[in-house]
């Protein structure tokens, strides 16, 4: 049986046997460490935390499978813009040193995120919950990134257009905080892409084992 891949979820419940879920641990906020595979990092919303430097030190030694979700959020108030940037850069450096992929949170900050990623060409990045134009999607893919789509993405016509335009080999799907099972997200994506569900499952599984050779 080909498993469904949920590349980004905050649900801490045990995934059903037909699902491989990359759980996201918000460092400093989530007390429960998920079972493997899991991602952890300092969310941009937490950039103002007084213990951010200590959390960075903790992140260097945590047995996570990816760093995330990390990035920039220019819609958040207060924004702590410089702190967001410094922490994002520091976590990209940790990912590069540890040779781990990153799961990106990017809100109204595409140009800034792409510029910072450019300093770490070896870091494999996944834009989670991608909402953007086909042109932005093409730039991200050309830079070696993958894009993940979920229910919020499907509500944006230009994001659906972006999903249709990128190579399937750079595609992931996610639930994030959606209560729907990831299988329902796959069914909707397969319908929007006009491809068989089985082909989508196989391709995204291949994408996952390429990104995580030893999950």
PDB file of C-alpha atoms in Angstrom:
ATOM      1  CA  UNK A   1       0.000   0.000   0.000  1.00  0.00           C
ATOM      2  CA  UNK A   2       1.369   3.414  -0.947  1.00  0.00           C
ATOM      3  CA  UNK A   3       1.100   5.716   2.096  1.00  0.00           C
ATOM      4  CA  UNK A   4      -0.334   9.201   2.045  1.00  0.00           C
ATOM      5  CA  UNK A   5       2.283  11.831   2.937  1.00  0.00           C
ATOM      6  CA  UNK A   6       1.179  14.718   5.165  1.00  0.00           C
ATOM      7  CA  UNK A   7       4.220  16.985   4.921  1.00  0.00           C
ATOM      8  CA  UNK A   8       3.025  19.464   7.559  1.00  0.00           C
ATOM      9  CA  UNK A   9       0.619  18.930  10.426  1.00  0.00           C
ATOM     10  CA  UNK A  10       0.226  20.224  13.957  1.00  0.00           C
ATOM     11  CA  UNK A  11      -1.881  17.245  15.039  1.00  0.00           C
ATOM     12  CA  UNK A  12      -0.126  15.260  17.765  1.00  0.00           C
ATOM     13  CA  UNK A  13      -2.430  12.257  17.583  1.00  0.00           C
ATOM     14  CA  UNK A  14      -1.022   9.077  16.131  1.00  0.00           C
ATOM     15  CA  UNK A  15      -1.377   8.963  12.372  1.00  0.00           C
ATOM     16  CA  UNK A  16      -3.304   6.026  10.896  1.00  0.00           C
ATOM     17  CA  UNK A  17      -1.149   3.285   9.357  1.00  0.00           C
ATOM     18  CA  UNK A  18      -1.797   4.482   5.807  1.00  0.00           C
ATOM     19  CA  UNK A  19      -0.356   7.959   6.570  1.00  0.00           C
ATOM     20  CA  UNK A  20       3.190   9.231   7.117  1.00  0.00           C
ATOM     21  CA  UNK A  21       2.839  12.591   8.848  1.00  0.00           C
ATOM     22  CA  UNK A  22       5.633  15.101   9.437  1.00  0.00           C
ATOM     23  CA  UNK A  23       4.470  16.701  12.657  1.00  0.00           C
ATOM     24  CA  UNK A  24       5.488  20.273  13.399  1.00  0.00           C
ATOM     25  CA  UNK A  25       6.683  21.143  16.903  1.00  0.00           C
ATOM     26  CA  UNK A  26       6.636  24.850  17.783  1.00  0.00           C
ATOM     27  CA  UNK A  27       9.765  25.132  19.883  1.00  0.00           C
ATOM     28  CA  UNK A  28       9.120  26.754  23.249  1.00  0.00           C
ATOM     29  CA  UNK A  29       5.356  26.346  22.924  1.00  0.00           C
ATOM     30  CA  UNK A  30       4.627  22.655  22.335  1.00  0.00           C
ATOM     31  CA  UNK A  31       5.516  20.511  25.328  1.00  0.00           C
ATOM     32  CA  UNK A  32       4.958  17.140  23.674  1.00  0.00           C
ATOM     33  CA  UNK A  33       7.684  15.854  21.372  1.00  0.00           C
ATOM     34  CA  UNK A  34       6.098  14.003  18.468  1.00  0.00           C
ATOM     35  CA  UNK A  35       7.314  10.627  17.315  1.00  0.00           C
ATOM     36  CA  UNK A  36       9.426  10.456  14.159  1.00  0.00           C
ATOM     37  CA  UNK A  37       9.297  11.963  11.664  1.00  0.00           C
ATOM     38  CA  UNK A  38       8.937  15.446  13.131  1.00  0.00           C
ATOM     39  CA  UNK A  39      10.044  19.009  12.477  1.00  0.00           C
ATOM     40  CA  UNK A  40      10.812  21.641  15.072  1.00  0.00           C
ATOM     41  CA  UNK A  41      11.827  25.264  15.006  1.00  0.00           C
ATOM     42  CA  UNK A  42      11.148  28.770  16.255  1.00  0.00           C
ATOM     43  CA  UNK A  43       8.027  30.042  14.511  1.00  0.00           C
ATOM     44  CA  UNK A  44       8.235  33.652  13.265  1.00  0.00           C
ATOM     45  CA  UNK A  45       5.306  34.494  15.537  1.00  0.00           C
ATOM     46  CA  UNK A  46       7.622  33.706  18.467  1.00  0.00           C
ATOM     47  CA  UNK A  47      10.454  35.993  17.343  1.00  0.00           C
ATOM     48  CA  UNK A  48       9.899  38.283  20.331  1.00  0.00           C
ATOM     49  CA  UNK A  49      10.451  35.553  22.931  1.00  0.00           C
ATOM     50  CA  UNK A  50      13.147  36.530  25.442  1.00  0.00           C
ATOM     51  CA  UNK A  51      14.506  32.962  25.431  1.00  0.00           C
ATOM     52  CA  UNK A  52      14.932  32.725  21.637  1.00  0.00           C
ATOM     53  CA  UNK A  53      18.725  32.340  21.859  1.00  0.00           C
ATOM     54  CA  UNK A  54      18.353  29.460  24.319  1.00  0.00           C
ATOM     55  CA  UNK A  55      15.824  27.837  21.982  1.00  0.00           C
ATOM     56  CA  UNK A  56      18.337  28.088  19.141  1.00  0.00           C
ATOM     57  CA  UNK A  57      20.883  26.245  21.259  1.00  0.00           C
ATOM     58  CA  UNK A  58      18.270  23.592  22.030  1.00  0.00           C
ATOM     59  CA  UNK A  59      17.425  23.238  18.352  1.00  0.00           C
ATOM     60  CA  UNK A  60      21.026  22.411  17.508  1.00  0.00           C
ATOM     61  CA  UNK A  61      20.782  19.157  19.468  1.00  0.00           C
ATOM     62  CA  UNK A  62      17.184  18.040  19.043  1.00  0.00           C
ATOM     63  CA  UNK A  63      16.794  14.752  17.087  1.00  0.00           C
ATOM     64  CA  UNK A  64      14.361  16.256  14.605  1.00  0.00           C
ATOM     65  CA  UNK A  65      14.014  15.230  10.967  1.00  0.00           C
ATOM     66  CA  UNK A  66      13.519  18.777   9.654  1.00  0.00           C
ATOM     67  CA  UNK A  67      13.744  22.382  10.863  1.00  0.00           C
ATOM     68  CA  UNK A  68      10.376  24.084  10.805  1.00  0.00           C
ATOM     69  CA  UNK A  69       8.168  25.719  10.547  1.00  0.00           C
ATOM     70  CA  UNK A  70      10.434  28.708  10.230  1.00  0.00           C
ATOM     71  CA  UNK A  71      10.403  31.823   8.100  1.00  0.00           C
ATOM     72  CA  UNK A  72       8.957  35.322   7.927  1.00  0.00           C
ATOM     73  CA  UNK A  73       5.466  36.670   8.525  1.00  0.00           C
ATOM     74  CA  UNK A  74       4.928  40.280   7.493  1.00  0.00           C
ATOM     75  CA  UNK A  75       1.199  40.218   8.285  1.00  0.00           C
ATOM     76  CA  UNK A  76       1.659  39.569  12.001  1.00  0.00           C
ATOM     77  CA  UNK A  77       1.319  42.398  14.539  1.00  0.00           C
ATOM     78  CA  UNK A  78       3.687  43.119  16.221  1.00  0.00           C
ATOM     79  CA  UNK A  79       5.995  41.980  13.444  1.00  0.00           C
ATOM     80  CA  UNK A  80       9.423  41.992  15.143  1.00  0.00           C
ATOM     81  CA  UNK A  81      10.766  42.168  11.583  1.00  0.00           C
ATOM     82  CA  UNK A  82      14.470  42.278  12.348  1.00  0.00           C
ATOM     83  CA  UNK A  83      14.187  39.586  15.012  1.00  0.00           C
ATOM     84  CA  UNK A  84      12.255  37.379  12.587  1.00  0.00           C
ATOM     85  CA  UNK A  85      14.979  37.826  10.007  1.00  0.00           C
ATOM     86  CA  UNK A  86      17.809  37.089  12.452  1.00  0.00           C
ATOM     87  CA  UNK A  87      16.145  33.955  13.802  1.00  0.00           C
ATOM     88  CA  UNK A  88      15.227  32.702  10.341  1.00  0.00           C
ATOM     89  CA  UNK A  89      18.804  33.153   9.166  1.00  0.00           C
ATOM     90  CA  UNK A  90      20.177  31.415  12.270  1.00  0.00           C
ATOM     91  CA  UNK A  91      17.864  28.437  11.767  1.00  0.00           C
ATOM     92  CA  UNK A  92      18.790  28.154   8.098  1.00  0.00           C
ATOM     93  CA  UNK A  93      22.411  28.002   9.222  1.00  0.00           C
ATOM     94  CA  UNK A  94      21.567  25.195  11.660  1.00  0.00           C
ATOM     95  CA  UNK A  95      19.742  23.327   8.898  1.00  0.00           C
ATOM     96  CA  UNK A  96      22.739  23.705   6.611  1.00  0.00           C
ATOM     97  CA  UNK A  97      25.146  22.453   9.286  1.00  0.00           C
ATOM     98  CA  UNK A  98      22.918  19.510  10.204  1.00  0.00           C
ATOM     99  CA  UNK A  99      21.996  18.814   6.569  1.00  0.00           C
ATOM    100  CA  UNK A 100      18.289  18.903   7.356  1.00  0.00           C
ATOM    101  CA  UNK A 101      15.439  20.152   5.160  1.00  0.00           C
ATOM    102  CA  UNK A 102      13.358  23.123   6.272  1.00  0.00           C
ATOM    103  CA  UNK A 103       9.612  23.708   6.309  1.00  0.00           C
ATOM    104  CA  UNK A 104       8.891  27.342   5.526  1.00  0.00           C
ATOM    105  CA  UNK A 105       6.270  29.746   6.833  1.00  0.00           C
ATOM    106  CA  UNK A 106       6.086  32.646   4.386  1.00  0.00           C
ATOM    107  CA  UNK A 107       3.415  35.344   4.602  1.00  0.00           C
ATOM    108  CA  UNK A 108       3.815  38.512   2.515  1.00  0.00           C
ATOM    109  CA  UNK A 109       7.572  37.953   2.527  1.00  0.00           C
ATOM    110  CA  UNK A 110       8.332  35.922  -0.586  1.00  0.00           C
ATOM    111  CA  UNK A 111      11.153  38.138  -1.843  1.00  0.00           C
ATOM    112  CA  UNK A 112      12.838  38.274   1.556  1.00  0.00           C
ATOM    113  CA  UNK A 113      12.550  34.525   2.062  1.00  0.00           C
ATOM    114  CA  UNK A 114      13.970  33.790  -1.366  1.00  0.00           C
ATOM    115  CA  UNK A 115      16.868  36.192  -0.768  1.00  0.00           C
ATOM    116  CA  UNK A 116      17.805  34.521   2.517  1.00  0.00           C
ATOM    117  CA  UNK A 117      17.456  31.037   1.053  1.00  0.00           C
ATOM    118  CA  UNK A 118      19.907  32.095  -1.630  1.00  0.00           C
ATOM    119  CA  UNK A 119      22.656  32.177   1.011  1.00  0.00           C
ATOM    120  CA  UNK A 120      22.079  28.474   1.760  1.00  0.00           C
ATOM    121  CA  UNK A 121      21.905  26.722  -1.620  1.00  0.00           C
ATOM    122  CA  UNK A 122      22.360  23.253  -0.085  1.00  0.00           C
ATOM    123  CA  UNK A 123      19.302  23.580   2.176  1.00  0.00           C
ATOM    124  CA  UNK A 124      16.260  21.771   0.804  1.00  0.00           C
ATOM    125  CA  UNK A 125      13.169  23.864   1.501  1.00  0.00           C
ATOM    126  CA  UNK A 126       9.427  23.198   1.412  1.00  0.00           C
ATOM    127  CA  UNK A 127       7.057  26.190   1.307  1.00  0.00           C
ATOM    128  CA  UNK A 128       4.176  24.996   3.462  1.00  0.00           C
ATOM    129  CA  UNK A 129       0.617  26.085   2.727  1.00  0.00           C
ATOM    130  CA  UNK A 130       1.713  27.808  -0.460  1.00  0.00           C
ATOM    131  CA  UNK A 131      -0.498  30.716  -1.454  1.00  0.00           C
ATOM    132  CA  UNK A 132       1.024  32.645  -4.313  1.00  0.00           C
ATOM    133  CA  UNK A 133       1.240  33.160  -8.030  1.00  0.00           C
ATOM    134  CA  UNK A 134       2.454  30.721 -10.703  1.00  0.00           C
ATOM    135  CA  UNK A 135       5.379  33.088 -11.259  1.00  0.00           C
ATOM    136  CA  UNK A 136       6.420  32.869  -7.610  1.00  0.00           C
ATOM    137  CA  UNK A 137       5.989  29.098  -7.698  1.00  0.00           C
ATOM    138  CA  UNK A 138       8.218  28.866 -10.762  1.00  0.00           C
ATOM    139  CA  UNK A 139      10.933  30.934  -9.061  1.00  0.00           C
ATOM    140  CA  UNK A 140      10.822  28.759  -5.948  1.00  0.00           C
ATOM    141  CA  UNK A 141      11.031  25.558  -7.985  1.00  0.00           C
ATOM    142  CA  UNK A 142      13.906  26.967 -10.067  1.00  0.00           C
ATOM    143  CA  UNK A 143      15.749  27.623  -6.793  1.00  0.00           C
ATOM    144  CA  UNK A 144      15.331  23.968  -5.800  1.00  0.00           C
ATOM    145  CA  UNK A 145      12.368  24.340  -3.444  1.00  0.00           C
ATOM    146  CA  UNK A 146       9.254  22.193  -3.140  1.00  0.00           C
ATOM    147  CA  UNK A 147       5.759  23.563  -2.542  1.00  0.00           C
ATOM    148  CA  UNK A 148       3.093  22.143  -0.257  1.00  0.00           C
ATOM    149  CA  UNK A 149      -0.597  22.820  -0.723  1.00  0.00           C
ATOM    150  CA  UNK A 150      -3.593  22.370   1.556  1.00  0.00           C
ATOM    151  CA  UNK A 151      -7.182  23.449   1.959  1.00  0.00           C
ATOM    152  CA  UNK A 152      -6.329  27.156   2.241  1.00  0.00           C
ATOM    153  CA  UNK A 153      -4.309  26.950  -0.979  1.00  0.00           C
ATOM    154  CA  UNK A 154      -7.230  25.399  -2.822  1.00  0.00           C
ATOM    155  CA  UNK A 155      -9.396  28.417  -1.989  1.00  0.00           C
ATOM    156  CA  UNK A 156      -7.024  30.653  -3.979  1.00  0.00           C
ATOM    157  CA  UNK A 157      -7.471  30.356  -7.772  1.00  0.00           C
ATOM    158  CA  UNK A 158      -3.938  31.583  -8.480  1.00  0.00           C
ATOM    159  CA  UNK A 159      -2.506  29.067  -5.999  1.00  0.00           C
ATOM    160  CA  UNK A 160      -4.395  26.269  -7.733  1.00  0.00           C
ATOM    161  CA  UNK A 161      -2.967  27.537 -11.010  1.00  0.00           C
ATOM    162  CA  UNK A 162       0.497  27.457  -9.423  1.00  0.00           C
ATOM    163  CA  UNK A 163      -0.042  23.885  -8.253  1.00  0.00           C
ATOM    164  CA  UNK A 164      -1.020  22.849 -11.765  1.00  0.00           C
ATOM    165  CA  UNK A 165       2.046  24.549 -13.236  1.00  0.00           C
ATOM    166  CA  UNK A 166       4.823  23.056 -11.110  1.00  0.00           C
ATOM    167  CA  UNK A 167       6.363  19.616 -11.718  1.00  0.00           C
ATOM    168  CA  UNK A 168       4.700  16.895  -9.643  1.00  0.00           C
ATOM    169  CA  UNK A 169       8.187  16.036  -8.384  1.00  0.00           C
ATOM    170  CA  UNK A 170       8.181  19.308  -6.418  1.00  0.00           C
ATOM    171  CA  UNK A 171       4.699  18.894  -4.937  1.00  0.00           C
ATOM    172  CA  UNK A 172       3.585  18.004  -1.414  1.00  0.00           C
ATOM    173  CA  UNK A 173       0.220  18.093   0.339  1.00  0.00           C
ATOM    174  CA  UNK A 174      -0.620  18.867   3.964  1.00  0.00           C
ATOM    175  CA  UNK A 175      -3.352  19.196   6.558  1.00  0.00           C
ATOM    176  CA  UNK A 176      -1.660  21.877   8.741  1.00  0.00           C
ATOM    177  CA  UNK A 177      -4.439  22.498  11.284  1.00  0.00           C
ATOM    178  CA  UNK A 178      -7.230  21.117   9.078  1.00  0.00           C
ATOM    179  CA  UNK A 179      -9.423  18.523  10.769  1.00  0.00           C
ATOM    180  CA  UNK A 180      -9.944  16.688   7.489  1.00  0.00           C
ATOM    181  CA  UNK A 181      -7.842  13.570   6.904  1.00  0.00           C
ATOM    182  CA  UNK A 182      -4.986  14.023   4.470  1.00  0.00           C
ATOM    183  CA  UNK A 183      -6.658  11.502   2.152  1.00  0.00           C
ATOM    184  CA  UNK A 184      -9.413  14.070   1.564  1.00  0.00           C
ATOM    185  CA  UNK A 185      -6.767  16.681   0.657  1.00  0.00           C
ATOM    186  CA  UNK A 186      -5.285  14.203  -1.834  1.00  0.00           C
ATOM    187  CA  UNK A 187      -8.688  13.555  -3.395  1.00  0.00           C
ATOM    188  CA  UNK A 188      -9.285  17.278  -3.885  1.00  0.00           C
ATOM    189  CA  UNK A 189      -5.798  17.807  -5.302  1.00  0.00           C
ATOM    190  CA  UNK A 190      -6.158  14.862  -7.693  1.00  0.00           C
ATOM    191  CA  UNK A 191      -9.430  16.330  -8.929  1.00  0.00           C
ATOM    192  CA  UNK A 192      -7.895  19.781  -9.421  1.00  0.00           C
ATOM    193  CA  UNK A 193      -4.852  18.325 -11.171  1.00  0.00           C
ATOM    194  CA  UNK A 194      -6.982  15.929 -13.214  1.00  0.00           C
ATOM    195  CA  UNK A 195      -4.726  12.962 -12.483  1.00  0.00           C
ATOM    196  CA  UNK A 196      -5.425   9.564 -10.883  1.00  0.00           C
ATOM    197  CA  UNK A 197      -5.219   9.477  -7.113  1.00  0.00           C
ATOM    198  CA  UNK A 198      -2.844   6.496  -7.233  1.00  0.00           C
ATOM    199  CA  UNK A 199      -0.375   8.413  -9.404  1.00  0.00           C
ATOM    200  CA  UNK A 200      -0.473  11.349  -6.982  1.00  0.00           C
ATOM    201  CA  UNK A 201       0.153   9.045  -4.023  1.00  0.00           C
ATOM    202  CA  UNK A 202       3.100   7.328  -5.680  1.00  0.00           C
ATOM    203  CA  UNK A 203       4.713  10.590  -6.793  1.00  0.00           C
ATOM    204  CA  UNK A 204       4.400  12.305  -3.419  1.00  0.00           C
ATOM    205  CA  UNK A 205       5.732   9.213  -1.654  1.00  0.00           C
ATOM    206  CA  UNK A 206       8.732   9.274  -3.995  1.00  0.00           C
ATOM    207  CA  UNK A 207       9.169  12.978  -3.233  1.00  0.00           C
ATOM    208  CA  UNK A 208       9.139  12.223   0.486  1.00  0.00           C
ATOM    209  CA  UNK A 209      11.761   9.491   0.419  1.00  0.00           C
ATOM    210  CA  UNK A 210      13.944  11.745  -1.732  1.00  0.00           C
ATOM    211  CA  UNK A 211      13.675  14.529   0.851  1.00  0.00           C
ATOM    212  CA  UNK A 212      13.953  12.162   3.812  1.00  0.00           C
ATOM    213  CA  UNK A 213      16.049   9.131   2.812  1.00  0.00           C
ATOM    214  CA  UNK A 214      16.006   7.846   6.418  1.00  0.00           C
ATOM    215  CA  UNK A 215      12.841   9.151   8.111  1.00  0.00           C
TER     216      UNK A 215
END
